[in-house]
Coordinates of C-alpha atoms in Angstrom, one line a residue:
X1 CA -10.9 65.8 1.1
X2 CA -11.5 62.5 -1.3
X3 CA -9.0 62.0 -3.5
X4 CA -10.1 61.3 -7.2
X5 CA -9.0 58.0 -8.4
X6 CA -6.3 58.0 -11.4
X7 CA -7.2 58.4 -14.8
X8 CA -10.1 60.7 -13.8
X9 CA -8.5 63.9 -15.1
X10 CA -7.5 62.3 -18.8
X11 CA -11.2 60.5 -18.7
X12 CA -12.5 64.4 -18.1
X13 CA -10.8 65.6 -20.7
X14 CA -11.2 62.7 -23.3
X15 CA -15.3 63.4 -22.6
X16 CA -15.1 67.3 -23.2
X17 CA -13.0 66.9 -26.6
X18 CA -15.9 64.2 -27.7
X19 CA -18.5 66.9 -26.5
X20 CA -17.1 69.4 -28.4
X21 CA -16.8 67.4 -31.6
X22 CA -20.8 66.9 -31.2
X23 CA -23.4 69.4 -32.5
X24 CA -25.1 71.9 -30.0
X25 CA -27.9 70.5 -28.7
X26 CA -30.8 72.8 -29.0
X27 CA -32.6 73.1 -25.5
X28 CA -36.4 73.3 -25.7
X29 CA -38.5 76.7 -25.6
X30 CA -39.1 77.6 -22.0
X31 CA -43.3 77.9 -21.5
X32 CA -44.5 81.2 -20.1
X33 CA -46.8 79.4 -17.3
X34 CA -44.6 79.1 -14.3
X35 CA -47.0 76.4 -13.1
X36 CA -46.2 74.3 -16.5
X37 CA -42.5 74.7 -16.2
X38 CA -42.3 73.9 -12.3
X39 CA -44.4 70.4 -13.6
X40 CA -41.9 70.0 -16.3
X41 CA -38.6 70.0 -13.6
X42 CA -40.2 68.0 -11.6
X43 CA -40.7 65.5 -14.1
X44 CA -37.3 66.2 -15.6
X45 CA -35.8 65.4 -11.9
X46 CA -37.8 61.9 -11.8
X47 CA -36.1 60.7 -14.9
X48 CA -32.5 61.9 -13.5
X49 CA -33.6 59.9 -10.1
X50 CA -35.0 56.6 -12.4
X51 CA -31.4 57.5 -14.6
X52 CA -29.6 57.8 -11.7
X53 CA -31.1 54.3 -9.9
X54 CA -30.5 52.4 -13.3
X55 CA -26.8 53.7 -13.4
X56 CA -26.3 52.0 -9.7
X57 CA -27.7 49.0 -10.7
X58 CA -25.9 48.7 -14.0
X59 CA -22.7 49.7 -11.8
X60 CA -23.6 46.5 -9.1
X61 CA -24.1 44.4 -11.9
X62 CA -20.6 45.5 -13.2
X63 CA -19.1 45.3 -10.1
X64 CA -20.8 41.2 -9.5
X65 CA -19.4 40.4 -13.3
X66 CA -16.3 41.7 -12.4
X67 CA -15.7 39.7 -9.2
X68 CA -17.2 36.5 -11.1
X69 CA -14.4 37.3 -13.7
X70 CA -11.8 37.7 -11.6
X71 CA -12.9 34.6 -9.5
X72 CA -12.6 32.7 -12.4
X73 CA -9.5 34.0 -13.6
X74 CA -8.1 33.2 -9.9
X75 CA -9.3 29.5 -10.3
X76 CA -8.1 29.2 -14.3
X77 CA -4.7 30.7 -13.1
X78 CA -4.4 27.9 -10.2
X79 CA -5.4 25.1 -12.7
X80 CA -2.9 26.1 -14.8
X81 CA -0.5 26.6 -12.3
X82 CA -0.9 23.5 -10.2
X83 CA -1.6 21.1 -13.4
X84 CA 0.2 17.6 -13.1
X85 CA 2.2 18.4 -16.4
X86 CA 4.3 21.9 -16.9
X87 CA 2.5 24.1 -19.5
X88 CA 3.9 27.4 -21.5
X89 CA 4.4 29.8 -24.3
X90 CA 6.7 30.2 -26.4
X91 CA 7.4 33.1 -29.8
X92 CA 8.9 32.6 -32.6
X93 CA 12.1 32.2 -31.5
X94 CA 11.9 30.2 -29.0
X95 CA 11.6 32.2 -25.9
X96 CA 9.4 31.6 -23.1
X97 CA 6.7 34.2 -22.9
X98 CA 4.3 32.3 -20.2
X99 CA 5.0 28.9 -18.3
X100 CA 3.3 27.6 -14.9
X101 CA 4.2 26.9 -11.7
X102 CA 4.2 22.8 -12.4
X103 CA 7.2 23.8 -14.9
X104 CA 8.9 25.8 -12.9
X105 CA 9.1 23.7 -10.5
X106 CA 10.2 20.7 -13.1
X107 CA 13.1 23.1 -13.9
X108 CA 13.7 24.2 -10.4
X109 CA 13.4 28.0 -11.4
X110 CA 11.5 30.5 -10.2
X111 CA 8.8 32.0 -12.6
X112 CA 10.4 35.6 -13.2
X113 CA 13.8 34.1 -14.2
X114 CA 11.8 31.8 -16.6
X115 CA 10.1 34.7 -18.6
X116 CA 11.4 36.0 -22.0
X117 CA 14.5 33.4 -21.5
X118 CA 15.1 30.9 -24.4
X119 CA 13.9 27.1 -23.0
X120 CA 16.8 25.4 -24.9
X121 CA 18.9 26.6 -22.4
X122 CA 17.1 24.0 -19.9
X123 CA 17.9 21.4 -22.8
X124 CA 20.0 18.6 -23.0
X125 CA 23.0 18.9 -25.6
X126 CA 21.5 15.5 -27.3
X127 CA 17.9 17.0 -27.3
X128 CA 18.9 20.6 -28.9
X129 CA 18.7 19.7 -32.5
X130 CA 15.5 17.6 -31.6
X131 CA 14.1 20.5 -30.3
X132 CA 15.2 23.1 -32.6
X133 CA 13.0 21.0 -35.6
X134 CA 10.3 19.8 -33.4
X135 CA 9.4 24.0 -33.1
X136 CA 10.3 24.6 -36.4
X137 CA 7.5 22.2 -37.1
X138 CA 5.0 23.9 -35.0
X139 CA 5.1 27.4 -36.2
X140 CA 5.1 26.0 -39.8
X141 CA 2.5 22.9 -40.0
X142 CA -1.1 23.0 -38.1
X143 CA -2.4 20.5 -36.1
X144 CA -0.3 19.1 -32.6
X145 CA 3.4 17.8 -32.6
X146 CA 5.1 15.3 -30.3
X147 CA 8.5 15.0 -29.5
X148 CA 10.7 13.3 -26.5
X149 CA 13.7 14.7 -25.2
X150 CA 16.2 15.6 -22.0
X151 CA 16.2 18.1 -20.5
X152 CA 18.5 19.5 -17.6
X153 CA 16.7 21.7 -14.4
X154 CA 19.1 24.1 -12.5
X155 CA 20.5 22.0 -10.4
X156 CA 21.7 19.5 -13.0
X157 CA 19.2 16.7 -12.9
X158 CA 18.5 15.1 -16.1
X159 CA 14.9 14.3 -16.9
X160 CA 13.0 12.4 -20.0
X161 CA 10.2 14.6 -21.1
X162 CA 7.6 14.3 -24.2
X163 CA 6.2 17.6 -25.7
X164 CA 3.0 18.6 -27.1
X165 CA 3.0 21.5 -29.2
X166 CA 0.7 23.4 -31.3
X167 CA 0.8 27.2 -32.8
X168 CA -1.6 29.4 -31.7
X169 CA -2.5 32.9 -33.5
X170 CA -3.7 35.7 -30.6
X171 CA -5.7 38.5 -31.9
X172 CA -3.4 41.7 -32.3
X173 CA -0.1 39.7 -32.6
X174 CA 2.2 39.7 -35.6
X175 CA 3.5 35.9 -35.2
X176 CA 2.6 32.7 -34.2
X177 CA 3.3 31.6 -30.7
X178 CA 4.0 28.1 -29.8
X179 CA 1.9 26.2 -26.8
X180 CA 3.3 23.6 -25.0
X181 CA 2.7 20.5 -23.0
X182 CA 5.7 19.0 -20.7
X183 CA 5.1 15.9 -19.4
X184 CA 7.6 14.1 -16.9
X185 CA 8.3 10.5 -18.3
X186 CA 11.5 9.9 -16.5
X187 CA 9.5 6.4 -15.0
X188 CA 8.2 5.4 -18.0
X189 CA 11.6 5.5 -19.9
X190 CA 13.6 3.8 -17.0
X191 CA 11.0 1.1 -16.8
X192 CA 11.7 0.9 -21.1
X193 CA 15.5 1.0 -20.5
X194 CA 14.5 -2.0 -17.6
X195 CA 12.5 -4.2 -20.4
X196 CA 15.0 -3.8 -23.3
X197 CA 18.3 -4.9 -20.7
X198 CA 16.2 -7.8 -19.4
X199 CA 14.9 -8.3 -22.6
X200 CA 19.0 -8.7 -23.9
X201 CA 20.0 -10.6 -20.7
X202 CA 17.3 -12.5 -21.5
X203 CA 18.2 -12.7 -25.1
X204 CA 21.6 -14.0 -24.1
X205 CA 20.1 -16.8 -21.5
X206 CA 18.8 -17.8 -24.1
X207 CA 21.3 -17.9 -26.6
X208 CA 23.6 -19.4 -23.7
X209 CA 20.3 -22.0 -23.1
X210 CA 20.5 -23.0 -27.0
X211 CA 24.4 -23.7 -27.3
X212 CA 23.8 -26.0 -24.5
X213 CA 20.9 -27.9 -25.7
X214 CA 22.6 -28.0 -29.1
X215 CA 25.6 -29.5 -26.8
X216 CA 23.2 -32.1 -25.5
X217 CA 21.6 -33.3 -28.0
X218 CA 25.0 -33.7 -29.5
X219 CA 26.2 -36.0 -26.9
X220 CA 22.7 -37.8 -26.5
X221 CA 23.0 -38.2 -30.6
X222 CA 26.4 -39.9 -30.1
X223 CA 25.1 -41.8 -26.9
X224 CA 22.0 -43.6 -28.8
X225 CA 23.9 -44.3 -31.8
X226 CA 26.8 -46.0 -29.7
X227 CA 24.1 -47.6 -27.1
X228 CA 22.1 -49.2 -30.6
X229 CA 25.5 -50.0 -32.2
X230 CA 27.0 -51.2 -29.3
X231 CA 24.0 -53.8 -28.0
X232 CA 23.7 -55.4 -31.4
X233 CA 27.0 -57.4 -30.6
X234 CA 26.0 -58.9 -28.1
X235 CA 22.4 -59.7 -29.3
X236 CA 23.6 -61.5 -32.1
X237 CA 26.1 -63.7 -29.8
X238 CA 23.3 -64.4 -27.6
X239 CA 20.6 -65.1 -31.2
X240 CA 24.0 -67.2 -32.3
X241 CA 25.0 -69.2 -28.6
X242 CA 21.1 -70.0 -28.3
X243 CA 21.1 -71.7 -31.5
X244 CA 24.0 -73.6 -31.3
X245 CA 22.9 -74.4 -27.7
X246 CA 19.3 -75.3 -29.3
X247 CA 21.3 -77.6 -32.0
X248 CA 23.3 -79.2 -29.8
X249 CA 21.3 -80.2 -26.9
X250 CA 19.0 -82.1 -29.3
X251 CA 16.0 -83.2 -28.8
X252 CA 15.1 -80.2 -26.2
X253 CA 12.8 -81.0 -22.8
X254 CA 9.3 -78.6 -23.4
X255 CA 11.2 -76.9 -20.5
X256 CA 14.1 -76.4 -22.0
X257 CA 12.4 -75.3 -25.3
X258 CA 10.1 -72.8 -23.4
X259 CA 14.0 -71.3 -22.4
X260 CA 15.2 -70.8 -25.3
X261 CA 12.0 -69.4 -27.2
X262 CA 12.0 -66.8 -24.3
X263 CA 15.5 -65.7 -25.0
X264 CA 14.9 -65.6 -28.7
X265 CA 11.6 -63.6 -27.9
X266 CA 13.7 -61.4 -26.0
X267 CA 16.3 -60.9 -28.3
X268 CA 13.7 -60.3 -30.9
X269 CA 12.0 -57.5 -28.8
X270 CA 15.1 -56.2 -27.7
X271 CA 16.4 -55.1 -31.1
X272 CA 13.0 -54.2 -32.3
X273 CA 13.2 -51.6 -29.2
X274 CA 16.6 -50.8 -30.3
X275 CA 15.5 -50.1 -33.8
X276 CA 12.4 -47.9 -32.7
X277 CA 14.4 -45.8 -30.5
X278 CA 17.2 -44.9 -33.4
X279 CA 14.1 -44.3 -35.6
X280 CA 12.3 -42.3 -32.5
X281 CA 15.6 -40.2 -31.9
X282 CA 16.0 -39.6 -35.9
X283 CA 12.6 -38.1 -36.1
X284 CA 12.9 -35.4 -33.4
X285 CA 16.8 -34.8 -34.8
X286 CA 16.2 -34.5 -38.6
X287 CA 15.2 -31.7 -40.8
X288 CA 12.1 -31.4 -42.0
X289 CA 11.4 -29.6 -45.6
X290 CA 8.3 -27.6 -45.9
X291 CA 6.6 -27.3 -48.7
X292 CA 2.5 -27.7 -50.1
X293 CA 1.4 -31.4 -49.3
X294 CA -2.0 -33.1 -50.6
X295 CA -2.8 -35.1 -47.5
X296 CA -5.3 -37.5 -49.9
X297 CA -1.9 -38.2 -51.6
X298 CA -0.5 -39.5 -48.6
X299 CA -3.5 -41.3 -47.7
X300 CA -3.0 -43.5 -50.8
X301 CA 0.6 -44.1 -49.8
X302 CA -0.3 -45.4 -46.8
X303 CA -3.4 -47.3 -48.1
X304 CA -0.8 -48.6 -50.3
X305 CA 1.5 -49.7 -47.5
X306 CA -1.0 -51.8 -46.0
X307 CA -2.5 -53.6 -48.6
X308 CA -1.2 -57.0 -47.2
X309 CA -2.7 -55.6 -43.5
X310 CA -6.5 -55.3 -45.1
X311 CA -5.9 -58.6 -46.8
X312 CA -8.4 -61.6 -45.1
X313 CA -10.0 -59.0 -42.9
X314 CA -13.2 -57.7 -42.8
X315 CA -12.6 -54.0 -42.6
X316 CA -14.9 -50.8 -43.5
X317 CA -12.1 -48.3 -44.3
X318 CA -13.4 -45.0 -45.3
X319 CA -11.6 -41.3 -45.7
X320 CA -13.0 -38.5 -46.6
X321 CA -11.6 -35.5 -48.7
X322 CA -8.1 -34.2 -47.1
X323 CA -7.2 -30.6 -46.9
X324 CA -3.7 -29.6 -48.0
X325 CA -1.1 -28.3 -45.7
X326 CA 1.9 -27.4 -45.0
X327 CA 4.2 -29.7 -43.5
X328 CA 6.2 -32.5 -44.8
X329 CA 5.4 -35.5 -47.0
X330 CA 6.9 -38.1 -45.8
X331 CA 6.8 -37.2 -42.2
X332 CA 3.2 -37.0 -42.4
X333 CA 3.1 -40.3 -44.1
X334 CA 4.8 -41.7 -40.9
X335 CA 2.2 -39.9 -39.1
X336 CA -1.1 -41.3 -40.5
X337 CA 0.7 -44.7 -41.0
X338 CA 1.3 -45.3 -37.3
X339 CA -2.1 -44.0 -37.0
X340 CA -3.7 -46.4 -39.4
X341 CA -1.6 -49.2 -37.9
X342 CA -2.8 -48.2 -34.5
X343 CA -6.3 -48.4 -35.8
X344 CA -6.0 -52.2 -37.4
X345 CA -3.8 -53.8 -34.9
X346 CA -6.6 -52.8 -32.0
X347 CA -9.4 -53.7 -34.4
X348 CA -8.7 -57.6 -34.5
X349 CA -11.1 -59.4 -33.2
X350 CA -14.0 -56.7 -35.0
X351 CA -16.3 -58.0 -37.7
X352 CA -16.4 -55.5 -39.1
X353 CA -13.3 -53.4 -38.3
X354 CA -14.7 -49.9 -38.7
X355 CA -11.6 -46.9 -39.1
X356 CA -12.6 -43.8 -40.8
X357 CA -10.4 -41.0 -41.4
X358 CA -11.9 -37.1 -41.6
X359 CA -11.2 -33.9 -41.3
X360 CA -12.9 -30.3 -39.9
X361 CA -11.1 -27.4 -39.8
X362 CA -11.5 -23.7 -38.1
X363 CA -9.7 -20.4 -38.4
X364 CA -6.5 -21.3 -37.4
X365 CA -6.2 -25.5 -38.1
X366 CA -7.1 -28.3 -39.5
X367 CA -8.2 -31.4 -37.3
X368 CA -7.5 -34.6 -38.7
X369 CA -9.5 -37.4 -36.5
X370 CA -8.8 -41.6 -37.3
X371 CA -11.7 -43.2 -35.5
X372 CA -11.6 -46.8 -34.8
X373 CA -14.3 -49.7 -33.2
X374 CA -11.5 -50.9 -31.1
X375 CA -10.9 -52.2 -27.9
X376 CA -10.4 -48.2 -26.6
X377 CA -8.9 -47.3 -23.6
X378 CA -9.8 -45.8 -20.3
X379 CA -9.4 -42.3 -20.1
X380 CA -7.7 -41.9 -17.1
X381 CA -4.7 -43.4 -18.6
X382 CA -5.2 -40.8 -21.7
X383 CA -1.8 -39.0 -20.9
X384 CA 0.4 -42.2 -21.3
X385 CA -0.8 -42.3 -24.7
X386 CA 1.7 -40.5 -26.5
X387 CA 4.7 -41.5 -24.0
X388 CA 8.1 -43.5 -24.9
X389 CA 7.3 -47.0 -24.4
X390 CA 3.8 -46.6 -22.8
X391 CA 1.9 -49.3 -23.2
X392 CA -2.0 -49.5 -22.2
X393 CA -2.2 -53.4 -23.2
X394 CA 0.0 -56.3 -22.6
X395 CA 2.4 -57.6 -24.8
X396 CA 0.7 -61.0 -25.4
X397 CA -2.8 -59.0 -26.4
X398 CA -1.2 -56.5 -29.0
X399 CA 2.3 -56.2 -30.3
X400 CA 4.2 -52.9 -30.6
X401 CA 7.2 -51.3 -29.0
X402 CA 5.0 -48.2 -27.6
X403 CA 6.6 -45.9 -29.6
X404 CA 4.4 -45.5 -32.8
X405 CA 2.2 -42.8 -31.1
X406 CA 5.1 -40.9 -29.1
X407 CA 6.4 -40.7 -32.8
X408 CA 3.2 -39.0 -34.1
X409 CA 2.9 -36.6 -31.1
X410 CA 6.8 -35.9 -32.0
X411 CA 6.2 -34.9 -36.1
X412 CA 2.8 -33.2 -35.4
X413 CA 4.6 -31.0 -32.4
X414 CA 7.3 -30.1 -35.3
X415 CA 4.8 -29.1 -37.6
X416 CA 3.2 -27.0 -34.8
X417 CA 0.2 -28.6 -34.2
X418 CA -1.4 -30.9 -31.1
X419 CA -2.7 -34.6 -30.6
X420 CA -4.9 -35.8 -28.2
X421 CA -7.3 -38.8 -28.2
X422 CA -10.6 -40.2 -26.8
X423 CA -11.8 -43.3 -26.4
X424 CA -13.9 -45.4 -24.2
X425 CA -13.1 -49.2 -23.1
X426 CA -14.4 -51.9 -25.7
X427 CA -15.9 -49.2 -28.0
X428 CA -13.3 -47.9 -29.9
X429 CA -11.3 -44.6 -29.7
X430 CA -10.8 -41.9 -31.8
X431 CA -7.0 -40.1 -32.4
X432 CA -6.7 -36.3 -33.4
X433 CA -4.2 -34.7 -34.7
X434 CA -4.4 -30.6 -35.6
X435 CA -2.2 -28.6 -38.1
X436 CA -2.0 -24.9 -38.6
X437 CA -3.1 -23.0 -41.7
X438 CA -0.6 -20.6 -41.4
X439 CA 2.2 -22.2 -43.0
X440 CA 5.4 -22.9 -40.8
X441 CA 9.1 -21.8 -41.5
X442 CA 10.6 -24.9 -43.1
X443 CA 13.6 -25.6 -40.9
X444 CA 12.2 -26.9 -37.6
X445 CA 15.6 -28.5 -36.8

């Protein structure tokens, strides 16, 4: 005997109570000619089979929906469950109405003893305040909140997490409910934590780095200004014993006077070397003050300076318009003077000398250029340049201490900028020198 599946007796009962609530249906007058009416069951019976065949189909196509349904609520139920970040539900007061296996297992709690319990408790003490507003937020404001906390699983690991929430409204329901994103970022904040404690040891290097070149340049401050103090001494004995040598060994072989003009020359150099250095050391030790400077201002100072220079010499000097920036006068001034020095001293010989001074500029600097017909220099040798005491020409062609240009490459580097130079051998060479727009803090010291 076939047992009737539940629910039949109440759906029985629920379909006579309808019936009886609808009018009587009036059945149709039953024709005399048995002929007509056996015609008429017949055809009655046809549309109960063609009824009967549409109900089975309409059942098979219920019965495919429903497995399509419940396929896809299988494979939605997996994706939630197995998602690489822990998602749940929680009401209004905070207690955990759905959550997936990803969270669970996060928590290290099995899914029933998750349901209708109150995730703070899986909080950290730090994090329950946090927490407490964060969902405060959610039920009250629309649109997603984020938050990172601790939280604590069952056996007593603590774990960095960052929540997404935002409320949700389900048909039927009297309150909002929360929904909720967990994402692990345990990794993430230990490889922050890493960063910020190199980033402090690193700090402190440095600050330990800074004391010590501050230490240095202490004791190489005191070391030039006794080595320059303590050679003049002597250079003036030997400038004094060389003259009374000269005076009293009178009349002098050409030998003998070769000598002592060699000392002399010496002497001369070596306190001109002396002098350059102090002034070289000075430079890079000072501070500068930064404030707006006219650079065609300085120009004319140093156009000034070497009045006497231009004087019996057939030199084109042209500069165009300067831009103003930020630096310092009379730094600057040293700059373009050594510049403009370099530019007559390896013109002689030129007629005409031809020096131009110009600027360009782009976004981020301006590029001053001194351009000279000169006798230029081979490029290879382009990196001595700007060296202490680099010299590209002997001392009998061109005077100089080979400091002027390690001096500009010294102020320029203080004021931020570059040099570098071009140049070709026995036509000429061209010296740039860059400076930011963006204006630098004033103490460079």
């Amino acid at each position: 005997m076939s047992r009737e599946p539940e629910g039949t007796d109440d759906l029985r009962e629920q379909a006579e109570r309808e019936l009886q609530t609808q009018p009587p249906v009036t059945l149709p007058s039953v024709p005399n000619d048995p002929e007509q009416l056996l015609r008429e069951l017949q055809q009655e019976r046809q549309e109960l089979q063609v009824h009967q065949i549409e109900l089975r189909l309409q059942n098979d196509e219920l019965v495919r929906t429903n497995a399509e349904l419940e396929e896809a609520r299988q494979e939605y139920q997996e994706l939630f469950d197995h998602a690489p970040v822990g998602y749940l539900t929680l009401d209004g007061a905070g207690s955990v109405q759905r959550v997936n296996l990803t969270l669970c297992r996060m928590l290290g709690v099995e899914r029933a003893r998750l349901l209708n319990r109150r995730f703070s408790a899986f909080l950290d003490p730090a994090s329950v305040s946090t927490f407490t507003l964060f969902l405060r937020r959610v039920m009250e404001h629309s649109g997603p909140r984020t938050a990172e906390l601790w939280l604590v699983s069952a056996a007593g690991t603590r774990f960095a997490a960052q929540i997404e929430g935002e409320a949700v409204q389900r048909p039927g329901e009297r309150g909002p409910h929360a929904r909720l994103t967990v994402t692990d970022i345990t990794p993430q904040r230990q490889a922050q934590d890493e960063v910020l404690r190199l980033n402090a040891s690193l700090e402190e290097r440095v600050k330990q780095r800074t004391q010590r070149v501050l230490e240095l340049n202490g004791e190489l401050e005191t070391f030039v200004y006794a080595v320059t103090h303590d050679l003049q001494t002597p250079l003036r004995h030997i400038r004094s014993f060389i003259g009374l040598l000269v005076g009293q060994y009178q009349p002098l072989g050409a030998e003998q006077e070769r000598y002592a003009q060699h000392v002399e020359h010496s002497v001369d150099r070596m306190e001109q070397q002396l002098g350059t250095l102090l002034t070289f050391f000075r430079t890079g030790q000072g501070r500068l003050r930064f404030q707006e400077v006219k650079l065609d201002s300085v120009m004319q100072e140093v156009r000034r300076d070497f009045a006497a220079d231009l004087e019996g010499r057939d030199v084109q000097l042209t500069v165009d318009a300067l831009p103003t920036v930020h630096g310092n006068s009379l730094a600057l001034q040293l700059v373009f003077a050594n510049l403009l020095g370099n530019a007559l001293k390896f013109t002689r010989g030129r007629a005409p000398a031809r020096i131009s001074v110009f600027a360009r500029e782009n976004e981020r600097e301006f590029i001053l250029g001194v351009r000279d017909n000169g006798v230029g220099f081979n490029m290879r040798q382009k990196d001595r340049l700007f060296a202490v005491f680099q010299r590209l020409h002997r001392q009998g062609e061109f005077e100089g201490s080979g400091v002027g240009l390690a001096l500009v490459r010294r102020v320029v580097h203080r004021h931020g900028g570059r040099t570098w130079a071009e140049g070709k051998v026995g036509e000429g060479a061209t010296f740039w020198v860059s400076l930011p727009r963006t204006p630098q803090r004033e103490d460079l010291a």
